[in-house]
């Protein structure tokens, strides 16, 4: 269940998003998200889900399941969240960011 604060953010952010007249990114995409570090108690990864929900609700992306990569970063430049959505052309396979090997047991630090 979404909190009232979350719902209010979706509405307010939606108005700001629509004022920017964003384009539409059908299909696969990469989401680049820069989050202001100052005075937030939110977890970085939770903000990516909220942003994806917003982009989907307003038709910028078809479905947040089509994300092929999400890059999250804290920033200190200003107090606004900044999101960029980039198209992944059909048939393009993104290069792995880091090697992935099957492991058993606990997570390992790189």
PDB file of N, CA, C and O in Angstrom, residues 44-97:
ATOM      1  N   UNK A  44      18.518   5.235  -1.799  1.00  0.00           N
ATOM      2  CA  UNK A  44      18.718   5.509  -3.216  1.00  0.00           C
ATOM      3  C   UNK A  44      17.906   4.561  -4.094  1.00  0.00           C
ATOM      4  O   UNK A  44      17.246   4.986  -5.036  1.00  0.00           O
ATOM      5  N   UNK A  45      17.920   3.272  -3.778  1.00  0.00           N
ATOM      6  CA  UNK A  45      17.205   2.322  -4.626  1.00  0.00           C
ATOM      7  C   UNK A  45      15.688   2.490  -4.545  1.00  0.00           C
ATOM      8  O   UNK A  45      14.982   2.246  -5.523  1.00  0.00           O
ATOM      9  N   UNK A  46      15.154   2.947  -3.422  1.00  0.00           N
ATOM     10  CA  UNK A  46      13.716   3.196  -3.341  1.00  0.00           C
ATOM     11  C   UNK A  46      13.307   4.356  -4.239  1.00  0.00           C
ATOM     12  O   UNK A  46      12.214   4.353  -4.798  1.00  0.00           O
ATOM     13  N   UNK A  47      14.175   5.332  -4.368  1.00  0.00           N
ATOM     14  CA  UNK A  47      13.870   6.478  -5.223  1.00  0.00           C
ATOM     15  C   UNK A  47      13.842   6.090  -6.695  1.00  0.00           C
ATOM     16  O   UNK A  47      13.113   6.685  -7.481  1.00  0.00           O
ATOM     17  N   UNK A  48      14.601   5.079  -7.066  1.00  0.00           N
ATOM     18  CA  UNK A  48      14.557   4.644  -8.463  1.00  0.00           C
ATOM     19  C   UNK A  48      13.204   4.030  -8.789  1.00  0.00           C
ATOM     20  O   UNK A  48      12.656   4.251  -9.865  1.00  0.00           O
ATOM     21  N   UNK A  49      12.630   3.283  -7.864  1.00  0.00           N
ATOM     22  CA  UNK A  49      11.314   2.686  -8.104  1.00  0.00           C
ATOM     23  C   UNK A  49      10.254   3.766  -8.198  1.00  0.00           C
ATOM     24  O   UNK A  49       9.391   3.727  -9.077  1.00  0.00           O
ATOM     25  N   UNK A  50      10.298   4.724  -7.303  1.00  0.00           N
ATOM     26  CA  UNK A  50       9.320   5.815  -7.338  1.00  0.00           C
ATOM     27  C   UNK A  50       9.415   6.586  -8.648  1.00  0.00           C
ATOM     28  O   UNK A  50       8.393   6.931  -9.257  1.00  0.00           O
ATOM     29  N   UNK A  51      10.625   6.846  -9.110  1.00  0.00           N
ATOM     30  CA  UNK A  51      10.818   7.569 -10.363  1.00  0.00           C
ATOM     31  C   UNK A  51      10.314   6.744 -11.542  1.00  0.00           C
ATOM     32  O   UNK A  51       9.647   7.266 -12.440  1.00  0.00           O
ATOM     33  N   UNK A  52      10.602   5.451 -11.534  1.00  0.00           N
ATOM     34  CA  UNK A  52      10.103   4.578 -12.603  1.00  0.00           C
ATOM     35  C   UNK A  52       8.575   4.555 -12.625  1.00  0.00           C
ATOM     36  O   UNK A  52       7.961   4.592 -13.689  1.00  0.00           O
ATOM     37  N   UNK A  53       7.958   4.484 -11.446  1.00  0.00           N
ATOM     38  CA  UNK A  53       6.492   4.522 -11.358  1.00  0.00           C
ATOM     39  C   UNK A  53       5.951   5.817 -11.958  1.00  0.00           C
ATOM     40  O   UNK A  53       4.970   5.814 -12.708  1.00  0.00           O
ATOM     41  N   UNK A  54       6.597   6.928 -11.630  1.00  0.00           N
ATOM     42  CA  UNK A  54       6.184   8.232 -12.159  1.00  0.00           C
ATOM     43  C   UNK A  54       6.293   8.266 -13.679  1.00  0.00           C
ATOM     44  O   UNK A  54       5.365   8.685 -14.374  1.00  0.00           O
ATOM     45  N   UNK A  55       7.426   7.821 -14.207  1.00  0.00           N
ATOM     46  CA  UNK A  55       7.636   7.839 -15.656  1.00  0.00           C
ATOM     47  C   UNK A  55       6.627   6.953 -16.384  1.00  0.00           C
ATOM     48  O   UNK A  55       6.144   7.295 -17.459  1.00  0.00           O
ATOM     49  N   UNK A  56       6.292   5.832 -15.778  1.00  0.00           N
ATOM     50  CA  UNK A  56       5.312   4.932 -16.386  1.00  0.00           C
ATOM     51  C   UNK A  56       3.911   5.537 -16.323  1.00  0.00           C
ATOM     52  O   UNK A  56       3.178   5.528 -17.309  1.00  0.00           O
ATOM     53  N   UNK A  57       3.548   6.081 -15.172  1.00  0.00           N
ATOM     54  CA  UNK A  57       2.216   6.677 -14.999  1.00  0.00           C
ATOM     55  C   UNK A  57       1.966   7.783 -16.019  1.00  0.00           C
ATOM     56  O   UNK A  57       0.863   7.950 -16.509  1.00  0.00           O
ATOM     57  N   UNK A  58       3.008   8.531 -16.371  1.00  0.00           N
ATOM     58  CA  UNK A  58       2.857   9.664 -17.289  1.00  0.00           C
ATOM     59  C   UNK A  58       3.263   9.335 -18.720  1.00  0.00           C
ATOM     60  O   UNK A  58       3.412  10.230 -19.542  1.00  0.00           O
ATOM     61  N   UNK A  59       3.443   8.063 -19.017  1.00  0.00           N
ATOM     62  CA  UNK A  59       3.650   7.633 -20.396  1.00  0.00           C
ATOM     63  C   UNK A  59       5.012   7.903 -20.988  1.00  0.00           C
ATOM     64  O   UNK A  59       5.190   7.785 -22.197  1.00  0.00           O
ATOM     65  N   UNK A  60       5.982   8.279 -20.171  1.00  0.00           N
ATOM     66  CA  UNK A  60       7.338   8.492 -20.697  1.00  0.00           C
ATOM     67  C   UNK A  60       7.946   7.139 -21.076  1.00  0.00           C
ATOM     68  O   UNK A  60       8.618   7.015 -22.095  1.00  0.00           O
ATOM     69  N   UNK A  61       7.683   6.121 -20.276  1.00  0.00           N
ATOM     70  CA  UNK A  61       8.088   4.751 -20.580  1.00  0.00           C
ATOM     71  C   UNK A  61       6.832   3.885 -20.625  1.00  0.00           C
ATOM     72  O   UNK A  61       5.815   4.219 -20.010  1.00  0.00           O
ATOM     73  N   UNK A  62       6.891   2.785 -21.382  1.00  0.00           N
ATOM     74  CA  UNK A  62       5.738   1.880 -21.477  1.00  0.00           C
ATOM     75  C   UNK A  62       5.543   1.100 -20.186  1.00  0.00           C
ATOM     76  O   UNK A  62       4.435   0.967 -19.694  1.00  0.00           O
ATOM     77  N   UNK A  63       6.651   0.551 -19.704  1.00  0.00           N
ATOM     78  CA  UNK A  63       6.580  -0.347 -18.554  1.00  0.00           C
ATOM     79  C   UNK A  63       7.951  -0.356 -17.895  1.00  0.00           C
ATOM     80  O   UNK A  63       8.961  -0.521 -18.586  1.00  0.00           O
ATOM     81  N   UNK A  64       7.996  -0.205 -16.576  1.00  0.00           N
ATOM     82  CA  UNK A  64       9.300  -0.158 -15.906  1.00  0.00           C
ATOM     83  C   UNK A  64      10.031  -1.496 -15.941  1.00  0.00           C
ATOM     84  O   UNK A  64      11.214  -1.569 -15.657  1.00  0.00           O
ATOM     85  N   UNK A  65       9.370  -2.552 -16.362  1.00  0.00           N
ATOM     86  CA  UNK A  65      10.043  -3.843 -16.559  1.00  0.00           C
ATOM     87  C   UNK A  65      10.977  -3.814 -17.776  1.00  0.00           C
ATOM     88  O   UNK A  65      11.794  -4.702 -17.957  1.00  0.00           O
ATOM     89  N   UNK A  66      10.833  -2.800 -18.614  1.00  0.00           N
ATOM     90  CA  UNK A  66      11.665  -2.712 -19.814  1.00  0.00           C
ATOM     91  C   UNK A  66      12.998  -2.010 -19.556  1.00  0.00           C
ATOM     92  O   UNK A  66      13.782  -1.810 -20.478  1.00  0.00           O
ATOM     93  N   UNK A  67      13.264  -1.657 -18.304  1.00  0.00           N
ATOM     94  CA  UNK A  67      14.557  -1.061 -17.955  1.00  0.00           C
ATOM     95  C   UNK A  67      15.642  -2.111 -18.172  1.00  0.00           C
ATOM     96  O   UNK A  67      15.541  -3.226 -17.668  1.00  0.00           O
ATOM     97  N   UNK A  68      16.659  -1.759 -18.913  1.00  0.00           N
ATOM     98  CA  UNK A  68      17.791  -2.662 -19.127  1.00  0.00           C
ATOM     99  C   UNK A  68      18.952  -2.331 -18.210  1.00  0.00           C
ATOM    100  O   UNK A  68      19.813  -3.146 -17.953  1.00  0.00           O
ATOM    101  N   UNK A  69      18.948  -1.104 -17.722  1.00  0.00           N
ATOM    102  CA  UNK A  69      19.982  -0.689 -16.771  1.00  0.00           C
ATOM    103  C   UNK A  69      19.457   0.531 -16.026  1.00  0.00           C
ATOM    104  O   UNK A  69      18.809   1.387 -16.609  1.00  0.00           O
ATOM    105  N   UNK A  70      19.734   0.586 -14.730  1.00  0.00           N
ATOM    106  CA  UNK A  70      19.391   1.742 -13.908  1.00  0.00           C
ATOM    107  C   UNK A  70      20.671   2.167 -13.207  1.00  0.00           C
ATOM    108  O   UNK A  70      21.291   1.375 -12.508  1.00  0.00           O
ATOM    109  N   UNK A  71      21.063   3.409 -13.427  1.00  0.00           N
ATOM    110  CA  UNK A  71      22.274   3.952 -12.816  1.00  0.00           C
ATOM    111  C   UNK A  71      21.835   4.998 -11.793  1.00  0.00           C
ATOM    112  O   UNK A  71      21.139   5.947 -12.135  1.00  0.00           O
ATOM    113  N   UNK A  72      22.237   4.777 -10.549  1.00  0.00           N
ATOM    114  CA  UNK A  72      21.842   5.653  -9.451  1.00  0.00           C
ATOM    115  C   UNK A  72      23.056   6.373  -8.902  1.00  0.00           C
ATOM    116  O   UNK A  72      24.109   5.770  -8.751  1.00  0.00           O
ATOM    117  N   UNK A  73      22.877   7.641  -8.585  1.00  0.00           N
ATOM    118  CA  UNK A  73      24.002   8.406  -8.058  1.00  0.00           C
ATOM    119  C   UNK A  73      23.480   9.528  -7.175  1.00  0.00           C
ATOM    120  O   UNK A  73      22.454  10.128  -7.463  1.00  0.00           O
ATOM    121  N   UNK A  74      24.179   9.785  -6.084  1.00  0.00           N
ATOM    122  CA  UNK A  74      23.903  10.956  -5.266  1.00  0.00           C
ATOM    123  C   UNK A  74      24.584  12.155  -5.914  1.00  0.00           C
ATOM    124  O   UNK A  74      25.638  12.020  -6.514  1.00  0.00           O
ATOM    125  N   UNK A  75      23.983  13.327  -5.802  1.00  0.00           N
ATOM    126  CA  UNK A  75      24.653  14.536  -6.283  1.00  0.00           C
ATOM    127  C   UNK A  75      24.446  15.655  -5.282  1.00  0.00           C
ATOM    128  O   UNK A  75      23.577  15.592  -4.429  1.00  0.00           O
ATOM    129  N   UNK A  76      25.265  16.692  -5.412  1.00  0.00           N
ATOM    130  CA  UNK A  76      25.193  17.851  -4.506  1.00  0.00           C
ATOM    131  C   UNK A  76      25.023  19.157  -5.271  1.00  0.00           C
ATOM    132  O   UNK A  76      25.120  20.225  -4.685  1.00  0.00           O
ATOM    133  N   UNK A  77      24.761  19.086  -6.578  1.00  0.00           N
ATOM    134  CA  UNK A  77      24.692  20.290  -7.406  1.00  0.00           C
ATOM    135  C   UNK A  77      23.480  21.159  -7.097  1.00  0.00           C
ATOM    136  O   UNK A  77      23.552  22.369  -7.145  1.00  0.00           O
ATOM    137  N   UNK A  78      22.333  20.548  -6.833  1.00  0.00           N
ATOM    138  CA  UNK A  78      21.108  21.285  -6.532  1.00  0.00           C
ATOM    139  C   UNK A  78      20.161  20.364  -5.773  1.00  0.00           C
ATOM    140  O   UNK A  78      20.454  19.194  -5.576  1.00  0.00           O
ATOM    141  N   UNK A  79      19.018  20.882  -5.379  1.00  0.00           N
ATOM    142  CA  UNK A  79      18.098  20.124  -4.524  1.00  0.00           C
ATOM    143  C   UNK A  79      17.020  19.377  -5.307  1.00  0.00           C
ATOM    144  O   UNK A  79      15.997  19.013  -4.759  1.00  0.00           O
ATOM    145  N   UNK A  80      17.229  19.171  -6.585  1.00  0.00           N
ATOM    146  CA  UNK A  80      16.238  18.506  -7.419  1.00  0.00           C
ATOM    147  C   UNK A  80      16.730  17.146  -7.885  1.00  0.00           C
ATOM    148  O   UNK A  80      17.906  16.968  -8.200  1.00  0.00           O
ATOM    149  N   UNK A  81      15.821  16.196  -7.966  1.00  0.00           N
ATOM    150  CA  UNK A  81      16.109  14.903  -8.562  1.00  0.00           C
ATOM    151  C   UNK A  81      16.179  15.104 -10.075  1.00  0.00           C
ATOM    152  O   UNK A  81      15.369  15.831 -10.633  1.00  0.00           O
ATOM    153  N   UNK A  82      17.146  14.494 -10.715  1.00  0.00           N
ATOM    154  CA  UNK A  82      17.273  14.609 -12.166  1.00  0.00           C
ATOM    155  C   UNK A  82      17.277  13.209 -12.772  1.00  0.00           C
ATOM    156  O   UNK A  82      18.043  12.349 -12.350  1.00  0.00           O
ATOM    157  N   UNK A  83      16.391  12.990 -13.742  1.00  0.00           N
ATOM    158  CA  UNK A  83      16.297  11.681 -14.390  1.00  0.00           C
ATOM    159  C   UNK A  83      16.486  11.852 -15.889  1.00  0.00           C
ATOM    160  O   UNK A  83      15.968  12.794 -16.484  1.00  0.00           O
ATOM    161  N   UNK A  84      17.220  10.938 -16.475  1.00  0.00           N
ATOM    162  CA  UNK A  84      17.391  10.873 -17.923  1.00  0.00           C
ATOM    163  C   UNK A  84      17.015   9.470 -18.357  1.00  0.00           C
ATOM    164  O   UNK A  84      17.445   8.491 -17.748  1.00  0.00           O
ATOM    165  N   UNK A  85      16.214   9.387 -19.403  1.00  0.00           N
ATOM    166  CA  UNK A  85      15.814   8.095 -19.951  1.00  0.00           C
ATOM    167  C   UNK A  85      16.408   7.997 -21.348  1.00  0.00           C
ATOM    168  O   UNK A  85      16.184   8.872 -22.178  1.00  0.00           O
ATOM    169  N   UNK A  86      17.173   6.947 -21.578  1.00  0.00           N
ATOM    170  CA  UNK A  86      17.810   6.746 -22.889  1.00  0.00           C
ATOM    171  C   UNK A  86      17.287   5.477 -23.533  1.00  0.00           C
ATOM    172  O   UNK A  86      17.168   4.446 -22.889  1.00  0.00           O
ATOM    173  N   UNK A  87      17.012   5.562 -24.807  1.00  0.00           N
ATOM    174  CA  UNK A  87      16.520   4.422 -25.577  1.00  0.00           C
ATOM    175  C   UNK A  87      17.616   3.380 -25.736  1.00  0.00           C
ATOM    176  O   UNK A  87      18.776   3.722 -25.985  1.00  0.00           O
ATOM    177  N   UNK A  88      17.248   2.113 -25.611  1.00  0.00           N
ATOM    178  CA  UNK A  88      18.126   1.007 -25.995  1.00  0.00           C
ATOM    179  C   UNK A  88      17.525   0.483 -27.297  1.00  0.00           C
ATOM    180  O   UNK A  88      16.432  -0.087 -27.298  1.00  0.00           O
ATOM    181  N   UNK A  89      18.203   0.701 -28.425  1.00  0.00           N
ATOM    182  CA  UNK A  89      17.643   0.273 -29.709  1.00  0.00           C
ATOM    183  C   UNK A  89      17.379  -1.231 -29.750  1.00  0.00           C
ATOM    184  O   UNK A  89      18.103  -2.004 -29.111  1.00  0.00           O
ATOM    185  N   UNK A  90      16.345  -1.631 -30.474  1.00  0.00           N
ATOM    186  CA  UNK A  90      16.034  -3.061 -30.596  1.00  0.00           C
ATOM    187  C   UNK A  90      17.253  -3.855 -31.063  1.00  0.00           C
ATOM    188  O   UNK A  90      17.984  -3.424 -31.945  1.00  0.00           O
ATOM    189  N   UNK A  91      17.470  -4.995 -30.457  1.00  0.00           N
ATOM    190  CA  UNK A  91      18.573  -5.874 -30.840  1.00  0.00           C
ATOM    191  C   UNK A  91      19.896  -5.557 -30.177  1.00  0.00           C
ATOM    192  O   UNK A  91      20.822  -6.352 -30.231  1.00  0.00           O
ATOM    193  N   UNK A  92      20.000  -4.390 -29.540  1.00  0.00           N
ATOM    194  CA  UNK A  92      21.250  -4.021 -28.877  1.00  0.00           C
ATOM    195  C   UNK A  92      21.325  -4.732 -27.533  1.00  0.00           C
ATOM    196  O   UNK A  92      20.379  -4.707 -26.749  1.00  0.00           O
ATOM    197  N   UNK A  93      22.448  -5.368 -27.285  1.00  0.00           N
ATOM    198  CA  UNK A  93      22.684  -6.015 -26.001  1.00  0.00           C
ATOM    199  C   UNK A  93      23.739  -5.192 -25.272  1.00  0.00           C
ATOM    200  O   UNK A  93      24.835  -4.977 -25.799  1.00  0.00           O
ATOM    201  N   UNK A  94      23.396  -4.730 -24.095  1.00  0.00           N
ATOM    202  CA  UNK A  94      24.326  -3.898 -23.336  1.00  0.00           C
ATOM    203  C   UNK A  94      25.473  -4.739 -22.797  1.00  0.00           C
ATOM    204  O   UNK A  94      25.279  -5.875 -22.353  1.00  0.00           O
ATOM    205  N   UNK A  95      26.649  -4.172 -22.822  1.00  0.00           N
ATOM    206  CA  UNK A  95      27.819  -4.833 -22.248  1.00  0.00           C
ATOM    207  C   UNK A  95      27.657  -4.881 -20.733  1.00  0.00           C
ATOM    208  O   UNK A  95      27.169  -3.943 -20.109  1.00  0.00           O
ATOM    209  N   UNK A  96      28.072  -5.976 -20.134  1.00  0.00           N
ATOM    210  CA  UNK A  96      27.986  -6.104 -18.684  1.00  0.00           C
ATOM    211  C   UNK A  96      28.828  -5.037 -18.007  1.00  0.00           C
ATOM    212  O   UNK A  96      29.903  -4.686 -18.477  1.00  0.00           O
ATOM    213  N   UNK A  97      28.331  -4.536 -16.898  1.00  0.00           N
ATOM    214  CA  UNK A  97      29.064  -3.551 -16.122  1.00  0.00           C
ATOM    215  C   UNK A  97      30.188  -4.223 -15.357  1.00  0.00           C
ATOM    216  O   UNK A  97      31.265  -3.691 -15.207  1.00  0.00           O
TER     217      UNK A  97
END
